[in-house]
Amino acid sequence: MSSQKKPIDLPAVSHTVFFWLKNSDSKEDRDALIAGLKTLIQIAAVRSIRIGLPAATAKRDVVDDGFDVSELLFFDDIAGQNAYQVDAIHKRFVKDCEHLWRKVVVYDSVAV
């Protein structure tokens, strides 16, 4: 029996977003952002979504845990990610929630 683990078969494109809230101490603002993010699963091109908070992992120089909320979305391809960007649900999320954040950082990647 092989000791190697089989890779998880995930969609090819990942869209990782980190949000810094204007009011980091507000549970209401955090919860409002999370509720808004949860609406994004309704977009046809979105294959999977994971919403997270900073983990209480060991502090190391390479770890940036200064964000308040993160999201990880998966798409089958770049066309799906592009469709997501212009989808009415995504546009409504931005309109309804952009007042909550002071900074957003996005990392898009494609599987190799």
PDB file of N, CA and C in Angstrom:
ATOM      1  N   MET A   1       0.835  -1.172   0.000  1.00  0.00           N
ATOM      2  CA  MET A   1       0.000   0.000   0.000  1.00  0.00           C
ATOM      3  C   MET A   1       0.888   1.246   0.000  1.00  0.00           C
ATOM      4  N   SER A   2       0.552   2.197  -0.865  1.00  0.00           N
ATOM      5  CA  SER A   2       1.331   3.420  -1.004  1.00  0.00           C
ATOM      6  C   SER A   2       1.093   4.347   0.179  1.00  0.00           C
ATOM      7  N   SER A   3       2.145   5.034   0.614  1.00  0.00           N
ATOM      8  CA  SER A   3       2.007   5.981   1.709  1.00  0.00           C
ATOM      9  C   SER A   3       1.682   7.386   1.204  1.00  0.00           C
ATOM     10  N   GLN A   4       1.663   7.558  -0.124  1.00  0.00           N
ATOM     11  CA  GLN A   4       1.346   8.872  -0.682  1.00  0.00           C
ATOM     12  C   GLN A   4      -0.156   9.095  -0.670  1.00  0.00           C
ATOM     13  N   LYS A   5      -0.536  10.292  -0.326  1.00  0.00           N
ATOM     14  CA  LYS A   5      -1.938  10.649  -0.350  1.00  0.00           C
ATOM     15  C   LYS A   5      -2.316  11.075  -1.760  1.00  0.00           C
ATOM     16  N   LYS A   6      -3.529  10.722  -2.150  1.00  0.00           N
ATOM     17  CA  LYS A   6      -4.040  11.126  -3.450  1.00  0.00           C
ATOM     18  C   LYS A   6      -4.454  12.594  -3.380  1.00  0.00           C
ATOM     19  N   PRO A   7      -4.064  13.405  -4.384  1.00  0.00           N
ATOM     20  CA  PRO A   7      -4.466  14.813  -4.362  1.00  0.00           C
ATOM     21  C   PRO A   7      -5.988  14.951  -4.457  1.00  0.00           C
ATOM     22  N   ILE A   8      -6.507  15.983  -3.818  1.00  0.00           N
ATOM     23  CA  ILE A   8      -7.929  16.272  -3.900  1.00  0.00           C
ATOM     24  C   ILE A   8      -8.195  16.893  -5.262  1.00  0.00           C
ATOM     25  N   ASP A   9      -9.233  16.428  -5.922  1.00  0.00           N
ATOM     26  CA  ASP A   9      -9.579  16.927  -7.245  1.00  0.00           C
ATOM     27  C   ASP A   9     -10.458  18.171  -7.100  1.00  0.00           C
ATOM     28  N   LEU A  10      -9.831  19.344  -7.129  1.00  0.00           N
ATOM     29  CA  LEU A  10     -10.533  20.610  -6.998  1.00  0.00           C
ATOM     30  C   LEU A  10     -10.626  21.305  -8.353  1.00  0.00           C
ATOM     31  N   PRO A  11     -11.602  22.193  -8.522  1.00  0.00           N
ATOM     32  CA  PRO A  11     -11.654  22.979  -9.759  1.00  0.00           C
ATOM     33  C   PRO A  11     -10.343  23.745  -9.965  1.00  0.00           C
ATOM     34  N   ALA A  12     -10.069  24.073 -11.210  1.00  0.00           N
ATOM     35  CA  ALA A  12      -8.755  24.591 -11.603  1.00  0.00           C
ATOM     36  C   ALA A  12      -8.405  25.981 -11.088  1.00  0.00           C
ATOM     37  N   VAL A  13      -9.378  26.860 -10.942  1.00  0.00           N
ATOM     38  CA  VAL A  13      -9.088  28.254 -10.610  1.00  0.00           C
ATOM     39  C   VAL A  13      -9.546  28.551  -9.184  1.00  0.00           C
ATOM     40  N   SER A  14      -8.642  29.141  -8.403  1.00  0.00           N
ATOM     41  CA  SER A  14      -9.013  29.563  -7.053  1.00  0.00           C
ATOM     42  C   SER A  14      -8.917  31.080  -6.950  1.00  0.00           C
ATOM     43  N   HIS A  15      -9.811  31.629  -6.166  1.00  0.00           N
ATOM     44  CA  HIS A  15      -9.932  33.078  -5.970  1.00  0.00           C
ATOM     45  C   HIS A  15      -9.945  33.281  -4.455  1.00  0.00           C
ATOM     46  N   THR A  16      -8.835  33.759  -3.922  1.00  0.00           N
ATOM     47  CA  THR A  16      -8.694  33.938  -2.483  1.00  0.00           C
ATOM     48  C   THR A  16      -8.717  35.432  -2.180  1.00  0.00           C
ATOM     49  N   VAL A  17      -9.584  35.814  -1.247  1.00  0.00           N
ATOM     50  CA  VAL A  17      -9.763  37.228  -0.929  1.00  0.00           C
ATOM     51  C   VAL A  17      -9.638  37.410   0.585  1.00  0.00           C
ATOM     52  N   PHE A  18      -8.862  38.413   0.976  1.00  0.00           N
ATOM     53  CA  PHE A  18      -8.700  38.762   2.386  1.00  0.00           C
ATOM     54  C   PHE A  18      -9.283  40.148   2.600  1.00  0.00           C
ATOM     55  N   PHE A  19     -10.083  40.288   3.656  1.00  0.00           N
ATOM     56  CA  PHE A  19     -10.759  41.534   3.988  1.00  0.00           C
ATOM     57  C   PHE A  19     -10.276  42.054   5.334  1.00  0.00           C
ATOM     58  N   TRP A  20      -9.979  43.348   5.377  1.00  0.00           N
ATOM     59  CA  TRP A  20      -9.696  44.056   6.617  1.00  0.00           C
ATOM     60  C   TRP A  20     -10.871  44.990   6.842  1.00  0.00           C
ATOM     61  N   LEU A  21     -11.563  44.828   7.937  1.00  0.00           N
ATOM     62  CA  LEU A  21     -12.733  45.646   8.232  1.00  0.00           C
ATOM     63  C   LEU A  21     -12.332  47.039   8.699  1.00  0.00           C
ATOM     64  N   LYS A  22     -13.169  48.016   8.401  1.00  0.00           N
ATOM     65  CA  LYS A  22     -12.965  49.370   8.930  1.00  0.00           C
ATOM     66  C   LYS A  22     -13.063  49.351  10.449  1.00  0.00           C
ATOM     67  N   ASN A  23     -13.986  48.539  10.946  1.00  0.00           N
ATOM     68  CA  ASN A  23     -14.230  48.443  12.373  1.00  0.00           C
ATOM     69  C   ASN A  23     -13.942  47.005  12.811  1.00  0.00           C
ATOM     70  N   SER A  24     -12.677  46.685  12.957  1.00  0.00           N
ATOM     71  CA  SER A  24     -12.250  45.300  13.246  1.00  0.00           C
ATOM     72  C   SER A  24     -12.845  44.722  14.518  1.00  0.00           C
ATOM     73  N   ASP A  25     -13.212  45.560  15.453  1.00  0.00           N
ATOM     74  CA  ASP A  25     -13.751  45.076  16.722  1.00  0.00           C
ATOM     75  C   ASP A  25     -15.254  44.826  16.674  1.00  0.00           C
ATOM     76  N   SER A  26     -15.892  45.112  15.558  1.00  0.00           N
ATOM     77  CA  SER A  26     -17.342  44.977  15.459  1.00  0.00           C
ATOM     78  C   SER A  26     -17.743  43.582  14.984  1.00  0.00           C
ATOM     79  N   LYS A  27     -18.326  42.808  15.874  1.00  0.00           N
ATOM     80  CA  LYS A  27     -18.855  41.487  15.512  1.00  0.00           C
ATOM     81  C   LYS A  27     -20.005  41.643  14.517  1.00  0.00           C
ATOM     82  N   GLU A  28     -20.783  42.709  14.660  1.00  0.00           N
ATOM     83  CA  GLU A  28     -21.889  42.965  13.728  1.00  0.00           C
ATOM     84  C   GLU A  28     -21.381  43.179  12.307  1.00  0.00           C
ATOM     85  N   ASP A  29     -20.320  43.967  12.154  1.00  0.00           N
ATOM     86  CA  ASP A  29     -19.760  44.199  10.818  1.00  0.00           C
ATOM     87  C   ASP A  29     -19.182  42.915  10.247  1.00  0.00           C
ATOM     88  N   ARG A  30     -18.467  42.170  11.076  1.00  0.00           N
ATOM     89  CA  ARG A  30     -17.904  40.891  10.612  1.00  0.00           C
ATOM     90  C   ARG A  30     -19.020  39.947  10.170  1.00  0.00           C
ATOM     91  N   ASP A  31     -20.057  39.837  10.972  1.00  0.00           N
ATOM     92  CA  ASP A  31     -21.163  38.944  10.640  1.00  0.00           C
ATOM     93  C   ASP A  31     -21.901  39.401   9.383  1.00  0.00           C
ATOM     94  N   ALA A  32     -22.025  40.716   9.193  1.00  0.00           N
ATOM     95  CA  ALA A  32     -22.663  41.244   7.984  1.00  0.00           C
ATOM     96  C   ALA A  32     -21.844  40.900   6.744  1.00  0.00           C
ATOM     97  N   LEU A  33     -20.522  41.018   6.848  1.00  0.00           N
ATOM     98  CA  LEU A  33     -19.655  40.652   5.726  1.00  0.00           C
ATOM     99  C   LEU A  33     -19.770  39.167   5.430  1.00  0.00           C
ATOM    100  N   ILE A  34     -19.733  38.337   6.449  1.00  0.00           N
ATOM    101  CA  ILE A  34     -19.851  36.888   6.257  1.00  0.00           C
ATOM    102  C   ILE A  34     -21.193  36.540   5.607  1.00  0.00           C
ATOM    103  N   ALA A  35     -22.264  37.172   6.056  1.00  0.00           N
ATOM    104  CA  ALA A  35     -23.583  36.924   5.452  1.00  0.00           C
ATOM    105  C   ALA A  35     -23.570  37.305   3.975  1.00  0.00           C
ATOM    106  N   GLY A  36     -22.939  38.429   3.658  1.00  0.00           N
ATOM    107  CA  GLY A  36     -22.836  38.833   2.257  1.00  0.00           C
ATOM    108  C   GLY A  36     -22.030  37.848   1.436  1.00  0.00           C
ATOM    109  N   LEU A  37     -20.923  37.388   1.994  1.00  0.00           N
ATOM    110  CA  LEU A  37     -20.083  36.412   1.281  1.00  0.00           C
ATOM    111  C   LEU A  37     -20.848  35.121   0.998  1.00  0.00           C
ATOM    112  N   LYS A  38     -21.673  34.711   1.927  1.00  0.00           N
ATOM    113  CA  LYS A  38     -22.434  33.468   1.746  1.00  0.00           C
ATOM    114  C   LYS A  38     -23.380  33.526   0.556  1.00  0.00           C
ATOM    115  N   THR A  39     -23.782  34.723   0.132  1.00  0.00           N
ATOM    116  CA  THR A  39     -24.673  34.841  -1.029  1.00  0.00           C
ATOM    117  C   THR A  39     -23.967  34.471  -2.329  1.00  0.00           C
ATOM    118  N   LEU A  40     -22.631  34.530  -2.323  1.00  0.00           N
ATOM    119  CA  LEU A  40     -21.869  34.293  -3.559  1.00  0.00           C
ATOM    120  C   LEU A  40     -21.979  32.852  -4.059  1.00  0.00           C
ATOM    121  N   ILE A  41     -22.331  31.908  -3.198  1.00  0.00           N
ATOM    122  CA  ILE A  41     -22.474  30.509  -3.631  1.00  0.00           C
ATOM    123  C   ILE A  41     -23.622  30.363  -4.629  1.00  0.00           C
ATOM    124  N   GLN A  42     -24.522  31.336  -4.656  1.00  0.00           N
ATOM    125  CA  GLN A  42     -25.651  31.300  -5.587  1.00  0.00           C
ATOM    126  C   GLN A  42     -25.226  31.547  -7.037  1.00  0.00           C
ATOM    127  N   ILE A  43     -24.025  32.046  -7.245  1.00  0.00           N
ATOM    128  CA  ILE A  43     -23.547  32.337  -8.596  1.00  0.00           C
ATOM    129  C   ILE A  43     -23.204  31.021  -9.289  1.00  0.00           C
ATOM    130  N   ALA A  44     -23.741  30.829 -10.476  1.00  0.00           N
ATOM    131  CA  ALA A  44     -23.610  29.557 -11.188  1.00  0.00           C
ATOM    132  C   ALA A  44     -22.159  29.117 -11.379  1.00  0.00           C
ATOM    133  N   ALA A  45     -21.257  30.040 -11.633  1.00  0.00           N
ATOM    134  CA  ALA A  45     -19.864  29.688 -11.918  1.00  0.00           C
ATOM    135  C   ALA A  45     -19.095  29.250 -10.670  1.00  0.00           C
ATOM    136  N   VAL A  46     -19.588  29.587  -9.479  1.00  0.00           N
ATOM    137  CA  VAL A  46     -18.893  29.249  -8.239  1.00  0.00           C
ATOM    138  C   VAL A  46     -19.097  27.770  -7.939  1.00  0.00           C
ATOM    139  N   ARG A  47     -18.009  27.023  -7.870  1.00  0.00           N
ATOM    140  CA  ARG A  47     -18.077  25.584  -7.600  1.00  0.00           C
ATOM    141  C   ARG A  47     -18.031  25.275  -6.111  1.00  0.00           C
ATOM    142  N   SER A  48     -17.345  26.120  -5.355  1.00  0.00           N
ATOM    143  CA  SER A  48     -17.212  25.899  -3.917  1.00  0.00           C
ATOM    144  C   SER A  48     -16.794  27.208  -3.266  1.00  0.00           C
ATOM    145  N   ILE A  49     -17.198  27.367  -2.010  1.00  0.00           N
ATOM    146  CA  ILE A  49     -16.811  28.560  -1.257  1.00  0.00           C
ATOM    147  C   ILE A  49     -16.397  28.134   0.145  1.00  0.00           C
ATOM    148  N   ARG A  50     -15.404  28.823   0.660  1.00  0.00           N
ATOM    149  CA  ARG A  50     -14.965  28.618   2.044  1.00  0.00           C
ATOM    150  C   ARG A  50     -14.711  29.998   2.626  1.00  0.00           C
ATOM    151  N   ILE A  51     -15.390  30.298   3.711  1.00  0.00           N
ATOM    152  CA  ILE A  51     -15.244  31.582   4.386  1.00  0.00           C
ATOM    153  C   ILE A  51     -14.516  31.312   5.693  1.00  0.00           C
ATOM    154  N   GLY A  52     -13.538  32.158   6.017  1.00  0.00           N
ATOM    155  CA  GLY A  52     -12.756  31.884   7.210  1.00  0.00           C
ATOM    156  C   GLY A  52     -12.393  33.126   8.000  1.00  0.00           C
ATOM    157  N   LEU A  53     -11.913  32.865   9.203  1.00  0.00           N
ATOM    158  CA  LEU A  53     -11.367  33.868  10.110  1.00  0.00           C
ATOM    159  C   LEU A  53      -9.919  33.499  10.374  1.00  0.00           C
ATOM    160  N   PRO A  54      -9.091  34.416  10.824  1.00  0.00           N
ATOM    161  CA  PRO A  54      -7.695  34.081  11.105  1.00  0.00           C
ATOM    162  C   PRO A  54      -7.605  32.912  12.098  1.00  0.00           C
ATOM    163  N   ALA A  55      -6.760  31.969  11.773  1.00  0.00           N
ATOM    164  CA  ALA A  55      -6.566  30.797  12.636  1.00  0.00           C
ATOM    165  C   ALA A  55      -5.581  31.132  13.755  1.00  0.00           C
ATOM    166  N   ALA A  56      -5.762  30.485  14.866  1.00  0.00           N
ATOM    167  CA  ALA A  56      -4.879  30.698  16.024  1.00  0.00           C
ATOM    168  C   ALA A  56      -3.665  29.774  15.918  1.00  0.00           C
ATOM    169  N   THR A  57      -2.964  29.879  14.790  1.00  0.00           N
ATOM    170  CA  THR A  57      -1.765  29.076  14.575  1.00  0.00           C
ATOM    171  C   THR A  57      -0.551  29.792  15.154  1.00  0.00           C
ATOM    172  N   ALA A  58       0.565  29.089  15.195  1.00  0.00           N
ATOM    173  CA  ALA A  58       1.797  29.667  15.745  1.00  0.00           C
ATOM    174  C   ALA A  58       2.186  30.926  14.975  1.00  0.00           C
ATOM    175  N   LYS A  59       2.640  31.931  15.690  1.00  0.00           N
ATOM    176  CA  LYS A  59       3.102  33.177  15.077  1.00  0.00           C
ATOM    177  C   LYS A  59       4.474  32.941  14.454  1.00  0.00           C
ATOM    178  N   ARG A  60       4.574  33.253  13.159  1.00  0.00           N
ATOM    179  CA  ARG A  60       5.830  33.139  12.432  1.00  0.00           C
ATOM    180  C   ARG A  60       5.939  34.328  11.501  1.00  0.00           C
ATOM    181  N   ASP A  61       7.164  34.672  11.101  1.00  0.00           N
ATOM    182  CA  ASP A  61       7.386  35.822  10.230  1.00  0.00           C
ATOM    183  C   ASP A  61       6.624  35.726   8.905  1.00  0.00           C
ATOM    184  N   VAL A  62       6.379  34.521   8.427  1.00  0.00           N
ATOM    185  CA  VAL A  62       5.747  34.344   7.129  1.00  0.00           C
ATOM    186  C   VAL A  62       4.220  34.331   7.191  1.00  0.00           C
ATOM    187  N   VAL A  63       3.656  34.387   8.373  1.00  0.00           N
ATOM    188  CA  VAL A  63       2.201  34.324   8.539  1.00  0.00           C
ATOM    189  C   VAL A  63       1.634  35.734   8.706  1.00  0.00           C
ATOM    190  N   ASP A  64       0.690  36.070   7.838  1.00  0.00           N
ATOM    191  CA  ASP A  64      -0.018  37.345   7.949  1.00  0.00           C
ATOM    192  C   ASP A  64      -1.437  37.026   8.419  1.00  0.00           C
ATOM    193  N   ASP A  65      -1.687  37.256   9.680  1.00  0.00           N
ATOM    194  CA  ASP A  65      -3.013  36.983  10.235  1.00  0.00           C
ATOM    195  C   ASP A  65      -3.726  38.279  10.614  1.00  0.00           C
ATOM    196  N   GLY A  66      -3.354  39.355   9.954  1.00  0.00           N
ATOM    197  CA  GLY A  66      -3.918  40.657  10.275  1.00  0.00           C
ATOM    198  C   GLY A  66      -5.276  40.917   9.647  1.00  0.00           C
ATOM    199  N   PHE A  67      -5.722  40.058   8.753  1.00  0.00           N
ATOM    200  CA  PHE A  67      -7.020  40.233   8.107  1.00  0.00           C
ATOM    201  C   PHE A  67      -8.137  39.859   9.085  1.00  0.00           C
ATOM    202  N   ASP A  68      -9.365  40.227   8.726  1.00  0.00           N
ATOM    203  CA  ASP A  68     -10.517  39.921   9.577  1.00  0.00           C
ATOM    204  C   ASP A  68     -11.347  38.751   9.059  1.00  0.00           C
ATOM    205  N   VAL A  69     -11.517  38.661   7.742  1.00  0.00           N
ATOM    206  CA  VAL A  69     -12.327  37.609   7.121  1.00  0.00           C
ATOM    207  C   VAL A  69     -11.667  37.238   5.798  1.00  0.00           C
ATOM    208  N   SER A  70     -11.761  35.958   5.440  1.00  0.00           N
ATOM    209  CA  SER A  70     -11.252  35.530   4.134  1.00  0.00           C
ATOM    210  C   SER A  70     -12.318  34.716   3.418  1.00  0.00           C
ATOM    211  N   GLU A  71     -12.171  34.661   2.113  1.00  0.00           N
ATOM    212  CA  GLU A  71     -13.019  33.772   1.316  1.00  0.00           C
ATOM    213  C   GLU A  71     -12.136  33.072   0.302  1.00  0.00           C
ATOM    214  N   LEU A  72     -12.495  31.843   0.016  1.00  0.00           N
ATOM    215  CA  LEU A  72     -11.812  31.053  -1.000  1.00  0.00           C
ATOM    216  C   LEU A  72     -12.888  30.488  -1.907  1.00  0.00           C
ATOM    217  N   LEU A  73     -12.852  30.891  -3.176  1.00  0.00           N
ATOM    218  CA  LEU A  73     -13.814  30.411  -4.161  1.00  0.00           C
ATOM    219  C   LEU A  73     -13.084  29.579  -5.204  1.00  0.00           C
ATOM    220  N   PHE A  74     -13.779  28.597  -5.755  1.00  0.00           N
ATOM    221  CA  PHE A  74     -13.224  27.781  -6.832  1.00  0.00           C
ATOM    222  C   PHE A  74     -14.104  27.877  -8.064  1.00  0.00           C
ATOM    223  N   PHE A  75     -13.434  27.921  -9.228  1.00  0.00           N
ATOM    224  CA  PHE A  75     -14.096  27.973 -10.528  1.00  0.00           C
ATOM    225  C   PHE A  75     -13.479  26.920 -11.438  1.00  0.00           C
ATOM    226  N   ASP A  76     -14.254  26.442 -12.394  1.00  0.00           N
ATOM    227  CA  ASP A  76     -13.728  25.450 -13.338  1.00  0.00           C
ATOM    228  C   ASP A  76     -12.635  26.029 -14.223  1.00  0.00           C
ATOM    229  N   ASP A  77     -12.771  27.303 -14.572  1.00  0.00           N
ATOM    230  CA  ASP A  77     -11.834  27.920 -15.510  1.00  0.00           C
ATOM    231  C   ASP A  77     -11.860  29.438 -15.358  1.00  0.00           C
ATOM    232  N   ILE A  78     -10.984  30.096 -16.097  1.00  0.00           N
ATOM    233  CA  ILE A  78     -10.895  31.555 -16.052  1.00  0.00           C
ATOM    234  C   ILE A  78     -12.205  32.189 -16.524  1.00  0.00           C
ATOM    235  N   ALA A  79     -12.849  31.589 -17.507  1.00  0.00           N
ATOM    236  CA  ALA A  79     -14.121  32.125 -17.994  1.00  0.00           C
ATOM    237  C   ALA A  79     -15.153  32.161 -16.866  1.00  0.00           C
ATOM    238  N   GLY A  80     -15.166  31.138 -16.029  1.00  0.00           N
ATOM    239  CA  GLY A  80     -16.079  31.115 -14.888  1.00  0.00           C
ATOM    240  C   GLY A  80     -15.761  32.217 -13.891  1.00  0.00           C
ATOM    241  N   GLN A  81     -14.478  32.438 -13.649  1.00  0.00           N
ATOM    242  CA  GLN A  81     -14.072  33.496 -12.724  1.00  0.00           C
ATOM    243  C   GLN A  81     -14.450  34.870 -13.300  1.00  0.00           C
ATOM    244  N   ASN A  82     -14.271  35.019 -14.602  1.00  0.00           N
ATOM    245  CA  ASN A  82     -14.643  36.279 -15.244  1.00  0.00           C
ATOM    246  C   ASN A  82     -16.158  36.513 -15.168  1.00  0.00           C
ATOM    247  N   ALA A  83     -16.940  35.454 -15.367  1.00  0.00           N
ATOM    248  CA  ALA A  83     -18.404  35.560 -15.280  1.00  0.00           C
ATOM    249  C   ALA A  83     -18.830  35.939 -13.864  1.00  0.00           C
ATOM    250  N   TYR A  84     -18.164  35.396 -12.876  1.00  0.00           N
ATOM    251  CA  TYR A  84     -18.437  35.710 -11.472  1.00  0.00           C
ATOM    252  C   TYR A  84     -18.263  37.207 -11.206  1.00  0.00           C
ATOM    253  N   GLN A  85     -17.211  37.789 -11.755  1.00  0.00           N
ATOM    254  CA  GLN A  85     -16.904  39.200 -11.496  1.00  0.00           C
ATOM    255  C   GLN A  85     -18.028  40.138 -11.939  1.00  0.00           C
ATOM    256  N   VAL A  86     -18.737  39.783 -13.006  1.00  0.00           N
ATOM    257  CA  VAL A  86     -19.790  40.655 -13.539  1.00  0.00           C
ATOM    258  C   VAL A  86     -21.197  40.182 -13.183  1.00  0.00           C
ATOM    259  N   ASP A  87     -21.300  39.095 -12.428  1.00  0.00           N
ATOM    260  CA  ASP A  87     -22.604  38.570 -12.036  1.00  0.00           C
ATOM    261  C   ASP A  87     -23.327  39.567 -11.127  1.00  0.00           C
ATOM    262  N   ALA A  88     -24.633  39.677 -11.282  1.00  0.00           N
ATOM    263  CA  ALA A  88     -25.435  40.618 -10.486  1.00  0.00           C
ATOM    264  C   ALA A  88     -25.327  40.329  -8.987  1.00  0.00           C
ATOM    265  N   ILE A  89     -25.217  39.078  -8.595  1.00  0.00           N
ATOM    266  CA  ILE A  89     -25.102  38.735  -7.175  1.00  0.00           C
ATOM    267  C   ILE A  89     -23.789  39.259  -6.606  1.00  0.00           C
ATOM    268  N   HIS A  90     -22.693  39.116  -7.364  1.00  0.00           N
ATOM    269  CA  HIS A  90     -21.404  39.636  -6.916  1.00  0.00           C
ATOM    270  C   HIS A  90     -21.444  41.158  -6.829  1.00  0.00           C
ATOM    271  N   LYS A  91     -22.023  41.787  -7.838  1.00  0.00           N
ATOM    272  CA  LYS A  91     -22.116  43.249  -7.826  1.00  0.00           C
ATOM    273  C   LYS A  91     -22.953  43.735  -6.644  1.00  0.00           C
ATOM    274  N   ARG A  92     -24.026  43.026  -6.324  1.00  0.00           N
ATOM    275  CA  ARG A  92     -24.857  43.399  -5.185  1.00  0.00           C
ATOM    276  C   ARG A  92     -24.087  43.223  -3.877  1.00  0.00           C
ATOM    277  N   PHE A  93     -23.317  42.128  -3.762  1.00  0.00           N
ATOM    278  CA  PHE A  93     -22.484  41.918  -2.579  1.00  0.00           C
ATOM    279  C   PHE A  93     -21.536  43.098  -2.375  1.00  0.00           C
ATOM    280  N   VAL A  94     -20.840  43.505  -3.426  1.00  0.00           N
ATOM    281  CA  VAL A  94     -19.897  44.624  -3.318  1.00  0.00           C
ATOM    282  C   VAL A  94     -20.639  45.888  -2.906  1.00  0.00           C
ATOM    283  N   LYS A  95     -21.755  46.177  -3.559  1.00  0.00           N
ATOM    284  CA  LYS A  95     -22.524  47.388  -3.237  1.00  0.00           C
ATOM    285  C   LYS A  95     -22.999  47.380  -1.790  1.00  0.00           C
ATOM    286  N   ASP A  96     -23.475  46.223  -1.324  1.00  0.00           N
ATOM    287  CA  ASP A  96     -24.038  46.126   0.029  1.00  0.00           C
ATOM    288  C   ASP A  96     -22.984  46.068   1.129  1.00  0.00           C
ATOM    289  N   CYS A  97     -21.783  45.610   0.804  1.00  0.00           N
ATOM    290  CA  CYS A  97     -20.795  45.350   1.854  1.00  0.00           C
ATOM    291  C   CYS A  97     -19.525  46.187   1.797  1.00  0.00           C
ATOM    292  N   GLU A  98     -19.276  46.890   0.700  1.00  0.00           N
ATOM    293  CA  GLU A  98     -18.000  47.604   0.578  1.00  0.00           C
ATOM    294  C   GLU A  98     -17.797  48.665   1.657  1.00  0.00           C
ATOM    295  N   HIS A  99     -18.868  49.148   2.246  1.00  0.00           N
ATOM    296  CA  HIS A  99     -18.731  50.130   3.323  1.00  0.00           C
ATOM    297  C   HIS A  99     -18.113  49.504   4.582  1.00  0.00           C
ATOM    298  N   LEU A 100     -18.082  48.172   4.638  1.00  0.00           N
ATOM    299  CA  LEU A 100     -17.575  47.482   5.817  1.00  0.00           C
ATOM    300  C   LEU A 100     -16.054  47.356   5.832  1.00  0.00           C
ATOM    301  N   TRP A 101     -15.421  47.298   4.654  1.00  0.00           N
ATOM    302  CA  TRP A 101     -13.985  47.030   4.635  1.00  0.00           C
ATOM    303  C   TRP A 101     -13.160  48.267   4.315  1.00  0.00           C
ATOM    304  N   ARG A 102     -11.919  48.234   4.835  1.00  0.00           N
ATOM    305  CA  ARG A 102     -10.959  49.307   4.550  1.00  0.00           C
ATOM    306  C   ARG A 102      -9.903  48.846   3.564  1.00  0.00           C
ATOM    307  N   LYS A 103      -9.749  47.519   3.433  1.00  0.00           N
ATOM    308  CA  LYS A 103      -8.725  46.958   2.550  1.00  0.00           C
ATOM    309  C   LYS A 103      -9.165  45.574   2.091  1.00  0.00           C
ATOM    310  N   VAL A 104      -8.869  45.280   0.833  1.00  0.00           N
ATOM    311  CA  VAL A 104      -9.138  43.961   0.261  1.00  0.00           C
ATOM    312  C   VAL A 104      -7.915  43.558  -0.548  1.00  0.00           C
ATOM    313  N   VAL A 105      -7.469  42.322  -0.374  1.00  0.00           N
ATOM    314  CA  VAL A 105      -6.368  41.783  -1.167  1.00  0.00           C
ATOM    315  C   VAL A 105      -6.856  40.486  -1.809  1.00  0.00           C
ATOM    316  N   VAL A 106      -6.593  40.356  -3.111  1.00  0.00           N
ATOM    317  CA  VAL A 106      -7.057  39.196  -3.877  1.00  0.00           C
ATOM    318  C   VAL A 106      -5.869  38.452  -4.457  1.00  0.00           C
ATOM    319  N   TYR A 107      -5.925  37.117  -4.345  1.00  0.00           N
ATOM    320  CA  TYR A 107      -4.944  36.250  -4.999  1.00  0.00           C
ATOM    321  C   TYR A 107      -5.722  35.252  -5.844  1.00  0.00           C
ATOM    322  N   ASP A 108      -5.510  35.300  -7.165  1.00  0.00           N
ATOM    323  CA  ASP A 108      -6.103  34.333  -8.080  1.00  0.00           C
ATOM    324  C   ASP A 108      -5.008  33.403  -8.554  1.00  0.00           C
ATOM    325  N   SER A 109      -5.331  32.125  -8.618  1.00  0.00           N
ATOM    326  CA  SER A 109      -4.340  31.174  -9.114  1.00  0.00           C
ATOM    327  C   SER A 109      -5.013  30.057  -9.908  1.00  0.00           C
ATOM    328  N   VAL A 110      -4.203  29.413 -10.740  1.00  0.00           N
ATOM    329  CA  VAL A 110      -4.674  28.285 -11.537  1.00  0.00           C
ATOM    330  C   VAL A 110      -3.812  27.073 -11.165  1.00  0.00           C
ATOM    331  N   ALA A 111      -4.474  25.932 -11.050  1.00  0.00           N
ATOM    332  CA  ALA A 111      -3.776  24.718 -10.637  1.00  0.00           C
ATOM    333  C   ALA A 111      -2.764  24.278 -11.682  1.00  0.00           C
ATOM    334  N   VAL A 112      -1.680  23.696 -11.216  1.00  0.00           N
ATOM    335  CA  VAL A 112      -0.647  23.153 -12.111  1.00  0.00           C
ATOM    336  C   VAL A 112      -0.591  21.651 -11.974  1.00  0.00           C
TER     337      VAL A 112
END
